[in-house]
Coordinates of C-alpha atoms and ligand atoms in Angstrom, one line a residue:
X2 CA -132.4 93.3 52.9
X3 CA -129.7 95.1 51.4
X4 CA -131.2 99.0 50.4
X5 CA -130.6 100.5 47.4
X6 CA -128.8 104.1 47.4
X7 CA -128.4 104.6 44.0
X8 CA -130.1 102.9 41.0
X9 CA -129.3 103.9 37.5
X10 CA -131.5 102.8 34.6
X11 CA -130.9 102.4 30.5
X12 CA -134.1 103.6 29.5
X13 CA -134.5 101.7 26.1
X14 CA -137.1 100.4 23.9
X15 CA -139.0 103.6 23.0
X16 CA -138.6 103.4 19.8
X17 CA -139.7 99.8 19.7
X18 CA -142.6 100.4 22.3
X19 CA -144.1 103.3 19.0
X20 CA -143.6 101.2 16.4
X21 CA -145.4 98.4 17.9
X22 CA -148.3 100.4 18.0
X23 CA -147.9 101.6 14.5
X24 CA -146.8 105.3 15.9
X25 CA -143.8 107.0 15.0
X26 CA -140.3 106.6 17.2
X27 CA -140.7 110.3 18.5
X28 CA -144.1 108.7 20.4
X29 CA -142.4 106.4 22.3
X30 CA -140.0 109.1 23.3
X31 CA -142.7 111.2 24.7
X32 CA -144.5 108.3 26.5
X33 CA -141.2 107.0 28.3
X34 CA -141.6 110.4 30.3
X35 CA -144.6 108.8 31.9
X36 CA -142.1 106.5 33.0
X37 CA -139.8 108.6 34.4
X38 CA -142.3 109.8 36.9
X39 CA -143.2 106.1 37.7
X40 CA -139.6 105.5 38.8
X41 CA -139.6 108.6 41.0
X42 CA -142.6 107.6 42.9
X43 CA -141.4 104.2 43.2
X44 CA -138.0 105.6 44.4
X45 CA -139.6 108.0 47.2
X46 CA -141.5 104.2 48.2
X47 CA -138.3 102.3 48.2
X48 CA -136.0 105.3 49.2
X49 CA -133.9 105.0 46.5
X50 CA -132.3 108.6 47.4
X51 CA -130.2 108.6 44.3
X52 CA -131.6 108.2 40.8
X53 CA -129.4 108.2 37.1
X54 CA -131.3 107.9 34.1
X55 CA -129.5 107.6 30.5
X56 CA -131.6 109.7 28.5
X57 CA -129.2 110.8 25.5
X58 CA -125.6 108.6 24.9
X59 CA -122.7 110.2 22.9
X60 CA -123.1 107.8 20.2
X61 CA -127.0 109.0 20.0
X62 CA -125.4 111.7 17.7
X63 CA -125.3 109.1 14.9
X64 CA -128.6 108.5 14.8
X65 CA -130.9 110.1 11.7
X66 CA -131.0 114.1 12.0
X67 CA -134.6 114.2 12.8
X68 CA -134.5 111.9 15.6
X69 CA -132.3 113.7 17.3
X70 CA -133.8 116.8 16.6
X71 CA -137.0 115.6 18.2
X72 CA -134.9 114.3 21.5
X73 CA -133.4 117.8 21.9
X74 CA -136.9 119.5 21.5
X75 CA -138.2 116.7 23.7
X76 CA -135.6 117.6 26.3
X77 CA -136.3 121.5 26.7
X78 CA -139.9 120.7 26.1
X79 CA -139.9 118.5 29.0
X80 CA -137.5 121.1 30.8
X81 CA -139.6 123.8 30.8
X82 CA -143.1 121.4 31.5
X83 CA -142.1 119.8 33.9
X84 CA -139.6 121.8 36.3
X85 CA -142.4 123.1 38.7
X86 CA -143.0 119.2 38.9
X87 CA -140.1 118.2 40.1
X88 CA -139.7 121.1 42.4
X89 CA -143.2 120.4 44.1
X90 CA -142.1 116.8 44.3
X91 CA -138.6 118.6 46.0
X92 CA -136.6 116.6 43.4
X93 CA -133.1 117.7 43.2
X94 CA -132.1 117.4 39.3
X95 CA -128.6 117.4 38.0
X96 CA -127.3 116.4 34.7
X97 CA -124.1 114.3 33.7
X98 CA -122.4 114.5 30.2
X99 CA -120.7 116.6 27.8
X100 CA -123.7 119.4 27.7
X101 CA -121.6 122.1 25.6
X102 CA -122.5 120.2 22.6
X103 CA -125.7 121.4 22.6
X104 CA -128.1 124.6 21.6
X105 CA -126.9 127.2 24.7
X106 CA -130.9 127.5 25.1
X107 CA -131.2 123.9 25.9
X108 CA -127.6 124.8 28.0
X109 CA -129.1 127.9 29.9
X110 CA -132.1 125.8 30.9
X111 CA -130.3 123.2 32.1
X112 CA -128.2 125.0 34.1
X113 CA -131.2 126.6 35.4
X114 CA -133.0 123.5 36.3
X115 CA -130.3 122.7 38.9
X116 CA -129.7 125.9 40.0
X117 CA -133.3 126.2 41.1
X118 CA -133.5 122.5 42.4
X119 CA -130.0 123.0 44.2
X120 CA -131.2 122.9 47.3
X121 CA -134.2 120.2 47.2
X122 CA -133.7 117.5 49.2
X123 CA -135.8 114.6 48.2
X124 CA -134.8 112.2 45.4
X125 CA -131.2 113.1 43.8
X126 CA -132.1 113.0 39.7
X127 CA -129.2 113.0 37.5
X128 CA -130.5 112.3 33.8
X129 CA -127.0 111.5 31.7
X130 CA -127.5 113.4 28.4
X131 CA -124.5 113.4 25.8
X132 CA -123.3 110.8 27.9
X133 CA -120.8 108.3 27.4
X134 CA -118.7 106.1 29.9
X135 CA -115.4 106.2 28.3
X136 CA -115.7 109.8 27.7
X137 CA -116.1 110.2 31.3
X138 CA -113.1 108.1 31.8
X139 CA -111.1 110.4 29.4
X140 CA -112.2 113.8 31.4
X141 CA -111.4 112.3 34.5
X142 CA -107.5 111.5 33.1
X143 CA -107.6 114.8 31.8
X144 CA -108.2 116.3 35.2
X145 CA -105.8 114.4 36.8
X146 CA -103.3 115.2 33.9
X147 CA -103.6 118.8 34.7
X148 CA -102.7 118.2 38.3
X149 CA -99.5 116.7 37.2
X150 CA -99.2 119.8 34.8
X151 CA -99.6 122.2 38.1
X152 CA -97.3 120.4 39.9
X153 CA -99.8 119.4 42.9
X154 CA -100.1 115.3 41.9
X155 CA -98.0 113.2 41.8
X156 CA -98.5 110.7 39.0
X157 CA -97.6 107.7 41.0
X158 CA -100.1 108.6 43.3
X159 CA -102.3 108.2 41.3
X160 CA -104.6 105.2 42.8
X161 CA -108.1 104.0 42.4
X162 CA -109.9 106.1 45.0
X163 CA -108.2 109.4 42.9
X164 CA -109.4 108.5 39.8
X165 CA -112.7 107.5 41.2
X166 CA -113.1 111.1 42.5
X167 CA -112.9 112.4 38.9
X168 CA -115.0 110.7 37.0
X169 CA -118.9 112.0 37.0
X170 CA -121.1 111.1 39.9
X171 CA -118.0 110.7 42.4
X172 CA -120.0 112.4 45.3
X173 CA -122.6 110.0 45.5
X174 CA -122.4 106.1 46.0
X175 CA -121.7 104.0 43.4
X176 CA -124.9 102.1 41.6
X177 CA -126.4 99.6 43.6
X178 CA -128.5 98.5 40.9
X179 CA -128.2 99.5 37.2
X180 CA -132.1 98.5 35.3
X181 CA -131.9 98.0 31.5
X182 CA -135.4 98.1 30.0
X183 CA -135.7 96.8 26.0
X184 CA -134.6 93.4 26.6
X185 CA -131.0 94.2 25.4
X186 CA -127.9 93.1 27.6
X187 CA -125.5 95.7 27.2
X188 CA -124.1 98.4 29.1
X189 CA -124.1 100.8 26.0
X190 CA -120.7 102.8 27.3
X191 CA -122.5 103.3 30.3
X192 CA -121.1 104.7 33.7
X193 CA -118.3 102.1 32.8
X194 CA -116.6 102.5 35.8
X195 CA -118.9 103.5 38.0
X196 CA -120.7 99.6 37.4
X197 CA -117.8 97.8 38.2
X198 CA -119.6 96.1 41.1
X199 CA -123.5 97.4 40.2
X200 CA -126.0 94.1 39.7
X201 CA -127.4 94.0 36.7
X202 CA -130.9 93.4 35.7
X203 CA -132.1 93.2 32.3
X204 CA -135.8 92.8 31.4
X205 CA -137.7 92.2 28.1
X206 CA -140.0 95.8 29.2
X207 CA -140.1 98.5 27.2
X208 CA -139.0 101.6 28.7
X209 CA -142.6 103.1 28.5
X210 CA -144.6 100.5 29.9
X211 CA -142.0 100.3 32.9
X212 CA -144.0 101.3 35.7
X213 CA -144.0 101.0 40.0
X214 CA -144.4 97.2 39.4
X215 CA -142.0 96.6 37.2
X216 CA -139.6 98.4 39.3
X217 CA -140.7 96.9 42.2
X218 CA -140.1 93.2 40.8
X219 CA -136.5 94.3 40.4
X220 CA -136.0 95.7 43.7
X221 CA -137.1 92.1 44.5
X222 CA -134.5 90.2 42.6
X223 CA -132.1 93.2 43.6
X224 CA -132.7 91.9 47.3
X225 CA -132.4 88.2 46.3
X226 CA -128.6 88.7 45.6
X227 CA -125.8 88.7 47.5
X228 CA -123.3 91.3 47.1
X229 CA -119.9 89.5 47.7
X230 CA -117.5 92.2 46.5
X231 CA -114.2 89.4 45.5
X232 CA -115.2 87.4 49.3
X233 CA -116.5 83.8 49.8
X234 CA -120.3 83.6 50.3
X235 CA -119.7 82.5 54.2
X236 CA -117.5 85.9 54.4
X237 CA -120.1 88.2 52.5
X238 CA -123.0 86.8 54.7
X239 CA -121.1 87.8 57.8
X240 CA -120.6 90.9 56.7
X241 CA -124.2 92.1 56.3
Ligands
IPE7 C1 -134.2 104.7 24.2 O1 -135.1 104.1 23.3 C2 -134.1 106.2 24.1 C3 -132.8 106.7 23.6 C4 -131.8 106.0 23.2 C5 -132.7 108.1 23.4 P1 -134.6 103.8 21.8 O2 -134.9 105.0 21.0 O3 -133.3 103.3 21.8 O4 -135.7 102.7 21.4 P2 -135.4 101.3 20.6 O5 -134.2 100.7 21.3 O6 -135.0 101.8 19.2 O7 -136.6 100.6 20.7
IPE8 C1 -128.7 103.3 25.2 O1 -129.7 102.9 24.3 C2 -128.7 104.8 25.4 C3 -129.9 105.3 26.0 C4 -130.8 104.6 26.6 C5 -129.9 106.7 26.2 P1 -129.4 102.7 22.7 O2 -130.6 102.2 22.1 O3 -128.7 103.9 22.2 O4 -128.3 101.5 22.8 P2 -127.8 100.5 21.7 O5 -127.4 101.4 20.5 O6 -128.9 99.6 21.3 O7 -126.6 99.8 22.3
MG9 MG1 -132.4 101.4 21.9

């Protein structure tokens, strides 16, 4: 069985998962963080050493004020609750996105949060707040665009494995396995490059009912596929 070394996950459906139960949207928000430390158990069972969770996309912005409000309190709520947590658990937390857009209070405490978990070396948790995939796209060309500018690139060489090592996440492997909860199949502009050869599974559960068994069943059909990568099937079963 092939092993996962990165899975990445589109936590949706909160908002469905409250007003199911007659409960506002913000309720669903809290109880997805339940969730989230589901998934890290399950990872530490599965080791899953690499972990992304889309928390907060750029085009999150546009939804009503007081949503968003509640996802930013949420955020440093669950910051400052839950940090001793994740350092007991020797979680290494990082985050991916555009974070100057928000409050420097939420800023300071994030860069706090992987200051202090710099040097943990269980799961790798990168939450993608302010997020978007073609943003990240953008600020990797901009990178390589000042290279140019500096005179130390070239911008025929300019190849795949370059631009690959500017866009967010470069150090790690890319996803094995990306997990969309909320019965939606779309990638939502996420880590569009980065999923160029991730499998996809989409299922109908709500991101706070999503638990070790549900992640468990798709690490299941994760290990029923075969990863071919542009080969026949007889070449991809000889290479694994
Ligand atoms: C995902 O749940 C959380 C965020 C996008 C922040 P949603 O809030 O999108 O929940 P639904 O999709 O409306 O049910
Ligand atoms: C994707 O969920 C973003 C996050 C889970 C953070 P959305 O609920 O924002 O996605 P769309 O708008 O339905 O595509
Ligand atoms: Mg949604």
């Amino acid at each position: 069985m092939h092993s996962i070394r990165h899975l990445a996950i589109i936590m949706d459906g909160n908002g469905r998962w409250a007003q199911a139960r007659g409960l506002p949207r913000s309720a669903g928000h809290k109880a997805g963080i339940n969730a989230v430390h589901k998934v890290l158990r399950g990872c530490d069972e599965h080791k899953i050493a690499n972990l992304t969770l889309f928390a907060f996309s750029s085009e999150n912005w546009r939804r009503p004020r007081n949503e968003v409000r509640v996802l930013m309190d949420l955020f440093l709520a669950t910051l400052k609750k839950e940090l001793n947590i994740l350092i007991e658990k020797n979680v290494r937390l990082r985050f991916v996105g555009d974070i100057s857009a928000f409050d420097t209070h939420l800023q300071h405490r994030i860069n706090q949060a992987e200051y202090q978990t710099e040097g943990n070396s269980g799961v790798s948790l990168n939450i993608a707040v302010n997020y978007g995939g073609r943003w990240d796209i953008v600020q990797a060309a901009i990178k390589l665009a000042q290279q140019v500018r500096e005179g130390v690139l070239e911008p025929e060489d300019i190849d795949i494995e370059k631009f690959g090592a500017s866009v967010c996440l470069s150090e790690l492997p890319e996803p094995d396995l990306l997990i969309r909860t909320g019965g939606e199949s779309r990638i939502s502009n996420f880590l569009n490059w980065q999923l160029a050869y991730t499998e996809l599974y989409f299922t109908n559960c709500l991101w706070p009912d999503f638990d070790v068994a549900a992640l468990e069943e798709a690490v299941t059909w994760y290990a029923g596929r075969q990863r071919r990568f542009g080969q026949t099937p007889e070449q991809a079963k000889a290479a694994t």
